CSV table of C-alpha atoms in Angstrom, one decimal:
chain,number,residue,atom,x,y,z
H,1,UNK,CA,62.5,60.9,54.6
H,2,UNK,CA,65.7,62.6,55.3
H,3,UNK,CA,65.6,64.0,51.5
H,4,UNK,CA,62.6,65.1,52.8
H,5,UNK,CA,63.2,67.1,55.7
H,6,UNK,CA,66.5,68.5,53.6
H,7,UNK,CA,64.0,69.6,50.7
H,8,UNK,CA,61.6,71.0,53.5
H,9,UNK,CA,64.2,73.1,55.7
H,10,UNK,CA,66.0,74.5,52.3
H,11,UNK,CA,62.4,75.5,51.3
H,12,UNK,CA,61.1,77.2,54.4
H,13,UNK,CA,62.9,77.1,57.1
H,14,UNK,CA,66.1,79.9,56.2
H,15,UNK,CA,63.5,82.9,56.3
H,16,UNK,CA,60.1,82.3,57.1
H,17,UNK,CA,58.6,80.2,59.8
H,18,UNK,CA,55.0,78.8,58.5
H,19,UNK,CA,52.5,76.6,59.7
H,20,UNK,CA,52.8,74.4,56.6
H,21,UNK,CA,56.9,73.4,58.1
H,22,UNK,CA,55.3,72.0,61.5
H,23,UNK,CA,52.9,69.7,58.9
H,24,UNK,CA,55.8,68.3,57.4
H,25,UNK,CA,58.0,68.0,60.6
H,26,UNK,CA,54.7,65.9,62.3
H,27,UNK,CA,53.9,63.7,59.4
H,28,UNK,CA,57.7,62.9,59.0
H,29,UNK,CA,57.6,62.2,63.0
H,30,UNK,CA,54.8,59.5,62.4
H,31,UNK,CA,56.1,58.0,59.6
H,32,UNK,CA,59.5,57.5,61.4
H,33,UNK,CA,57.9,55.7,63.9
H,34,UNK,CA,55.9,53.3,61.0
H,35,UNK,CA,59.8,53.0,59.7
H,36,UNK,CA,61.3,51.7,62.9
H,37,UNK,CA,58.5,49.1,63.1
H,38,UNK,CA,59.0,47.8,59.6
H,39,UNK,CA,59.8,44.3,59.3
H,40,UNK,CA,61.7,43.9,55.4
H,41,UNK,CA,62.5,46.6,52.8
H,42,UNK,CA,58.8,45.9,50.9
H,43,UNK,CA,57.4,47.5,54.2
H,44,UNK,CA,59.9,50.2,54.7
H,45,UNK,CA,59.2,51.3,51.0
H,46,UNK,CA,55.7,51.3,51.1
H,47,UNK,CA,56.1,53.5,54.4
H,48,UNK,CA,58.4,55.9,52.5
H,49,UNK,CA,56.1,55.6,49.4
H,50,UNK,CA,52.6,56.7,52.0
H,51,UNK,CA,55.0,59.7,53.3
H,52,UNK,CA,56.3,60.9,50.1
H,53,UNK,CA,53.0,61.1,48.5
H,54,UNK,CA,51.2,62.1,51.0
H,55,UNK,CA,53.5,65.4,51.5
H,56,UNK,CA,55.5,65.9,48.6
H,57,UNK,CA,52.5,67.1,46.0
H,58,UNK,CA,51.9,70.1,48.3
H,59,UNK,CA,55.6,71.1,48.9
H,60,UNK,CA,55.9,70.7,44.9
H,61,UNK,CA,53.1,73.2,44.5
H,62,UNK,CA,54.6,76.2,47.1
H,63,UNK,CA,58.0,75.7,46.1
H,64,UNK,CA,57.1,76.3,42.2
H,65,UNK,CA,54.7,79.3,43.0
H,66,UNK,CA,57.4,80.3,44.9
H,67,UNK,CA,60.3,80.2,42.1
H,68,UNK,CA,57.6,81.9,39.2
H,69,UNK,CA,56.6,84.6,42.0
H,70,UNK,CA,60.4,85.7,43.5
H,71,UNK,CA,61.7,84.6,39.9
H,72,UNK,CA,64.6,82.9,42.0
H,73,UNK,CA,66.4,79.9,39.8
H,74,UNK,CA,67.4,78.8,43.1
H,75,UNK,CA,64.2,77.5,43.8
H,76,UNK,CA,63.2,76.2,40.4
H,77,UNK,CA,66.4,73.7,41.3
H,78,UNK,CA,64.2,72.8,44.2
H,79,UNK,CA,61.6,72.0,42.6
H,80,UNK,CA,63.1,69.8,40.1
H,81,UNK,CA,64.9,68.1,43.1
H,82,UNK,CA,61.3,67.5,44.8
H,83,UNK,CA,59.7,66.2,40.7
H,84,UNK,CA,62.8,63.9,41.0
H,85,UNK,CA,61.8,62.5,44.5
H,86,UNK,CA,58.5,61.9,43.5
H,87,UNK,CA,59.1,59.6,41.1
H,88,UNK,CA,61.3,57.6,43.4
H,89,UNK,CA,57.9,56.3,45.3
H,90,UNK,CA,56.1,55.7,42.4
H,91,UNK,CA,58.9,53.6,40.8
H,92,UNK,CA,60.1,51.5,44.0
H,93,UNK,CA,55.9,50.6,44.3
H,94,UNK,CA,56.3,49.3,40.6
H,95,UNK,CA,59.2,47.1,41.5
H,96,UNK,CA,57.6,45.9,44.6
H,97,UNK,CA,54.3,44.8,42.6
H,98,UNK,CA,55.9,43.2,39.3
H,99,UNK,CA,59.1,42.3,40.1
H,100,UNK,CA,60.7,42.0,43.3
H,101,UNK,CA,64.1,42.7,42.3
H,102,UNK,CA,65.7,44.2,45.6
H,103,UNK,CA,69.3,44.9,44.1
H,104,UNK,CA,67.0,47.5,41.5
H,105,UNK,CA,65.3,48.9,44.2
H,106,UNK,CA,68.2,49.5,46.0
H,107,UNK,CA,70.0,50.8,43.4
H,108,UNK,CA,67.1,53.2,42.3
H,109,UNK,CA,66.3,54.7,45.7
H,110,UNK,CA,70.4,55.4,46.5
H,111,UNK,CA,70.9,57.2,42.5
H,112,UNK,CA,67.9,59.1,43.0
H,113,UNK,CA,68.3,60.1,46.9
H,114,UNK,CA,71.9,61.1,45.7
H,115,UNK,CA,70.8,63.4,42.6
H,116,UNK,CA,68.4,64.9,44.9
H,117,UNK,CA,71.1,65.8,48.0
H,118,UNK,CA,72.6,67.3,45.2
H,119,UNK,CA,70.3,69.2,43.4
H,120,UNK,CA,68.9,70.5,47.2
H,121,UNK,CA,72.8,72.0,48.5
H,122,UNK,CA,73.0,73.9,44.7
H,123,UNK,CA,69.2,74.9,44.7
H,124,UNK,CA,69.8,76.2,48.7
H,125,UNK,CA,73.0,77.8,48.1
H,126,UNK,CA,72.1,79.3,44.5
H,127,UNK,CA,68.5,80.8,46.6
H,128,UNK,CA,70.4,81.7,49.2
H,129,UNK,CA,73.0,84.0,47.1
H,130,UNK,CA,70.2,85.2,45.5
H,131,UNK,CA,68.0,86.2,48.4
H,132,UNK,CA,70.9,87.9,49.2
H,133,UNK,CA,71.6,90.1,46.6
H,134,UNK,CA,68.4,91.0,46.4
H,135,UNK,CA,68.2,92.2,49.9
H,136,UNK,CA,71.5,94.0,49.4
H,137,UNK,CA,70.0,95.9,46.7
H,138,UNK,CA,67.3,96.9,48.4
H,139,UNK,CA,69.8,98.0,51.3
H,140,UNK,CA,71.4,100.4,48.7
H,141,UNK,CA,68.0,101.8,47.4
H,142,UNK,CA,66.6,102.8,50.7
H,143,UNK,CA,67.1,105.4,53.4
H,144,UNK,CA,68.3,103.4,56.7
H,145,UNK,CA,66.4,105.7,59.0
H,146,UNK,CA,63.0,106.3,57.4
H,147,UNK,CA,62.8,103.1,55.2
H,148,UNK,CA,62.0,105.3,52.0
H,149,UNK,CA,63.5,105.4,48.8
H,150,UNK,CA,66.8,107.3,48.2
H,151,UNK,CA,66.8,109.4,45.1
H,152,UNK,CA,68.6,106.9,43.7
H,153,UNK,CA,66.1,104.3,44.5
H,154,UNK,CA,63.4,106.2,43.1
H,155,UNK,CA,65.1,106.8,39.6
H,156,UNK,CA,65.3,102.8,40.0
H,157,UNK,CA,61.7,102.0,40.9
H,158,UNK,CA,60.5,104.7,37.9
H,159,UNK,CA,63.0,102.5,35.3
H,160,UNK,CA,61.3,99.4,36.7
H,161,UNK,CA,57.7,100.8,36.1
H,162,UNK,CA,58.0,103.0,33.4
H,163,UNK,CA,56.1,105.7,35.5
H,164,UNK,CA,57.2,108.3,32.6
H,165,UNK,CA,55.5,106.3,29.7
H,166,UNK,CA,53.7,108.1,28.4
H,167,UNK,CA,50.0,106.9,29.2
H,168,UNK,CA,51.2,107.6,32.8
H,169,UNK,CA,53.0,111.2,32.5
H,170,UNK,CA,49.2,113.1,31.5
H,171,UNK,CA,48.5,113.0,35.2
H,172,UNK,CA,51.4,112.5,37.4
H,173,UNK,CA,52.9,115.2,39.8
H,174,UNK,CA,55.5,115.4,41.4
H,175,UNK,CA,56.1,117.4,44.9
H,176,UNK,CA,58.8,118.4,47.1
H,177,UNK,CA,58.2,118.5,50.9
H,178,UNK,CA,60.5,120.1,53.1
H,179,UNK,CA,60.2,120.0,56.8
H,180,UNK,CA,59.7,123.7,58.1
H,181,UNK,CA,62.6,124.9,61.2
H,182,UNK,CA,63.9,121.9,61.4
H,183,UNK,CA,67.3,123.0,62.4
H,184,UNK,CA,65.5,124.2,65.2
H,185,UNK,CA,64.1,120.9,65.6
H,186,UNK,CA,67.6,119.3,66.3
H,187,UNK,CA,69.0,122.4,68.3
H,188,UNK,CA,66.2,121.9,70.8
H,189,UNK,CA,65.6,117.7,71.2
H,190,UNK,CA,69.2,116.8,69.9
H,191,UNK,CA,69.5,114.8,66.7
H,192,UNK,CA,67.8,111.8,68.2
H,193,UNK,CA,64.8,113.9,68.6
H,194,UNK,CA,65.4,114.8,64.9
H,195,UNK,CA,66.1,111.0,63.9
H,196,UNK,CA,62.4,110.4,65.1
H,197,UNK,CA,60.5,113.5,63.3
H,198,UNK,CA,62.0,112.0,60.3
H,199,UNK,CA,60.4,108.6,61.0
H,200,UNK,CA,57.1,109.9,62.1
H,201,UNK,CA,56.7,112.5,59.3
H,202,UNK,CA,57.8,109.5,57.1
H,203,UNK,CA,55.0,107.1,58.2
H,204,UNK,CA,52.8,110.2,58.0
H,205,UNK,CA,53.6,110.4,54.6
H,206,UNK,CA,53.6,107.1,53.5
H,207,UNK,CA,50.1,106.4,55.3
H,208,UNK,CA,48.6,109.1,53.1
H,209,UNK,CA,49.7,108.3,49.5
H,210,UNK,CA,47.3,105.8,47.4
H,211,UNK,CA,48.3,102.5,45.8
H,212,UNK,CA,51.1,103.5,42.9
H,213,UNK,CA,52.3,106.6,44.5
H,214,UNK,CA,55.6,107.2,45.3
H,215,UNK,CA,57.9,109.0,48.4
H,216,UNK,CA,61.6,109.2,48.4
H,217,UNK,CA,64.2,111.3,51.0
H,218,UNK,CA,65.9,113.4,48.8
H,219,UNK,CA,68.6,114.1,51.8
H,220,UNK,CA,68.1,115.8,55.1
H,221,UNK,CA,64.4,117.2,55.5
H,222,UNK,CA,63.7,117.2,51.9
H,223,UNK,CA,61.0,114.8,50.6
H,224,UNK,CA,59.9,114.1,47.1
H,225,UNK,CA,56.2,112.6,45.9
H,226,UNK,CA,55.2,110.9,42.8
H,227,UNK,CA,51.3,110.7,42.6
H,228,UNK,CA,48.6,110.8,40.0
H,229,UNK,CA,45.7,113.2,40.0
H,230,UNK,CA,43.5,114.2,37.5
H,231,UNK,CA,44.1,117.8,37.3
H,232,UNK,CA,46.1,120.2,39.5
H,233,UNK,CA,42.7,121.5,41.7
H,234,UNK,CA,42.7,117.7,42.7
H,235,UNK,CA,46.6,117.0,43.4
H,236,UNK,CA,46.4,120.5,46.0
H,237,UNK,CA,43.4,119.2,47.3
H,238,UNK,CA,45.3,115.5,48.2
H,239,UNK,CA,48.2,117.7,49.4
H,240,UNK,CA,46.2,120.1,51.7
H,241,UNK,CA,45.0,117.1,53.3
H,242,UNK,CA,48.6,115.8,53.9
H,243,UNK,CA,49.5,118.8,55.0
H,244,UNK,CA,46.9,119.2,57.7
H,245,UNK,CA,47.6,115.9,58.9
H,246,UNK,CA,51.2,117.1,59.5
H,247,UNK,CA,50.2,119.9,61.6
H,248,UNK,CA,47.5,118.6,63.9
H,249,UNK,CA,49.9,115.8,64.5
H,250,UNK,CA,52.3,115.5,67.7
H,251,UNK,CA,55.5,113.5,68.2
H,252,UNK,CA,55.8,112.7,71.4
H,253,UNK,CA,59.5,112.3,72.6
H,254,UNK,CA,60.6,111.6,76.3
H,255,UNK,CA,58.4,113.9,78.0
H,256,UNK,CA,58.4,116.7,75.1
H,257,UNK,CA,55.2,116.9,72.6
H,258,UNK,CA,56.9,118.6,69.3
H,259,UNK,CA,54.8,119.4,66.5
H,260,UNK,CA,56.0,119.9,63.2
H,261,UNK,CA,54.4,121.7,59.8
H,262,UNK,CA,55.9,121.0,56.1
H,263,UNK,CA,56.4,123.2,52.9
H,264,UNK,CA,54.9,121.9,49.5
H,265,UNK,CA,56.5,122.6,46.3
H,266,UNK,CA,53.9,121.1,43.4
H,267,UNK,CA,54.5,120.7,39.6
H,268,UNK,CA,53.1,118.8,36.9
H,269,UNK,CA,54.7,116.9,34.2
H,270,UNK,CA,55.4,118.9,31.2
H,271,UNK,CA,56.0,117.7,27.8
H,272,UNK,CA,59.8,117.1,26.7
H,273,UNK,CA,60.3,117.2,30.9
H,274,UNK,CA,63.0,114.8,31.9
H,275,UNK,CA,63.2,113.6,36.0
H,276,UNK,CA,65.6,116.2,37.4
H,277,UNK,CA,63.5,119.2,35.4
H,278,UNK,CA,60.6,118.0,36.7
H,279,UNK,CA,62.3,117.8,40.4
H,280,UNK,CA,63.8,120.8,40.1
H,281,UNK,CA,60.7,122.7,39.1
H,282,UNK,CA,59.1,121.2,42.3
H,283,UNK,CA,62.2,122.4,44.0
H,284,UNK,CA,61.5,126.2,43.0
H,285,UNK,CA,57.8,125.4,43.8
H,286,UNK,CA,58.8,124.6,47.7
H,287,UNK,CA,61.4,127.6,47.7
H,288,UNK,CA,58.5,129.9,47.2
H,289,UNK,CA,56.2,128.3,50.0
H,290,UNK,CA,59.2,128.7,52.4
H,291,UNK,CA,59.7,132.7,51.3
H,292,UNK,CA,56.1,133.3,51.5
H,293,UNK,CA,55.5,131.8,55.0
H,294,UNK,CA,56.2,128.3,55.1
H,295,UNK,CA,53.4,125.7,55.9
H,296,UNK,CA,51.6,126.0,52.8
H,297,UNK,CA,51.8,124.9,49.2
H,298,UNK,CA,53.0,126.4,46.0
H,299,UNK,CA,52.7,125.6,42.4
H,300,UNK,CA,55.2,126.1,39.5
H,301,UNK,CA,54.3,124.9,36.5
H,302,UNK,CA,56.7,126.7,34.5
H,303,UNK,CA,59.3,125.3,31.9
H,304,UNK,CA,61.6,126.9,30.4
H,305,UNK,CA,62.6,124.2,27.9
């Protein structure tokens, strides 16, 4: 039971709370109580046996959909650990039926229990280490204050994908947003009035963009999108709509209502286009809507390559 509750808590219990942990803290609570009132070892392993096969099928089954999903080793050591423990049941239930031999069961249960203490501290730490990693990667790939994707991020998450294969390049665009007067923006609210039309236009963003799509911060106000239309009428049309989202919206701050608009710079990919022509083309695209009025979009198309 305590291999148990060590398998249990090294599972679960570091990092997400579930209903399924209070399941296995009650049944291991009633089958305490059935282990204090056994009379000889036969009964106490036949409690054991009940508890371990009544709980450990289930903890087998998330624990290994667990280690294929995250692809964490740490947790295919669990696993192992928990196959290990079954058996112990199973084989203590055969000694109890045929043979009686208490010295074998006692040996049994004390290897087994002790390769599976072991196998739990390696498979904790080993998840552990790698949980970690993983979350400092993500750290590293993300913009602290708006949760988005730094550039390099992005140039990460398109490796991972292969979002310039291409079967996907035909009908992705790319655009870069830039926040209009937002200089102004801080001057007048201070920078943590600028900190949160960051986050809102951020969420405003990232609310609006399909399945698949894509939205880094390329550094200060600037914004990049990686989306898939069929043709460029369609990918202005799913900008406009972004964009007039932006500017009938209102951040409220303290007792200040600011309102915001955006600059779109829009560009398709291009054959023999690589990821910073195809940014920088956007970036001339946004130029253009900021010189002829700002809050609008602009198209460039155009490479010189």
């Amino acid at each position: 039971m305590i291999s148990m509750t060590l398998l249990q808590l090294s599972i679960y219990n570091h990092d997400e709370p579930s209903r399924f942990n209070k399941i296995i803290i009650a049944h291991g609570a009633i089958f305490s109580v059935f282990a204090l009132l056994t009379q000889n070892i036969n009964q106490l392993a036949l409690v054991e046996a009940s508890f371990t096969l009544s709980v450990l099928p289930a903890l087998i089954y998330f624990t290994t959909k667990r280690a294929v999903c995250e692809k964490n080793i740490g947790n295919t050591v669990l696993s192992m650990a928990q196959c290990i423990l079954l058996l112990v049941p199973i084989s203590q239930l055969s000694i109890i039926t045929h043979e009686h031999n208490l010295a074998t069961l006692y040996s049994l249960t004390v290897i087994a229990h002790a390769t599976v203490f072991v196998m739990t501290g390696l498979g904790l730490i080993t998840t552990l280490l790698v949980d970690e990693k993983k979350r400092y990667l993500e750290l590293s790939l993300k913009d602290p204050l708006t949760g988005l994707y730094n550039r390099r991020g992005l140039q990460f998450i398109i490796e991972q994908q292969q979002l310039f294969s291409p079967s996907q390049t035909s009908s992705l665009f790319a655009c870069v947003v830039d926040i209009d007067y937002f200089k102004r923006i801080n001057d007048s609210y201070g920078h943590d009035g600028g900190d949160l039309v960051l986050e809102v236009f951020s969420d405003l963003m990232k609310h609006h963009l399909n399945k698949g799509d894509l939205c880094c911060r390329l550094g200060g106000e600037e914004f990049l999108l990686l989306f898939f239309a069929t043709d460029i009428s369609s990918a202005k049309q799913f900008l406009e709509g972004l964009r007039e989202t932006i500017e009938t919206s209102q951040i409220a701050y303290q007792e200040h209502r600011i309102s915001v608009t955006a600059s779109f710079g829009l560009t398709n990919w291009q054959p023999n286009d690589s990821f910073e022509s195809l940014v920088n083309r956007a970036d001339k695209a946004v130029y253009a809507a900021k010189n002829n009025g700002r809050n609008r979009i602009e198209t460039n198309s155009q490479n010189k390559e």
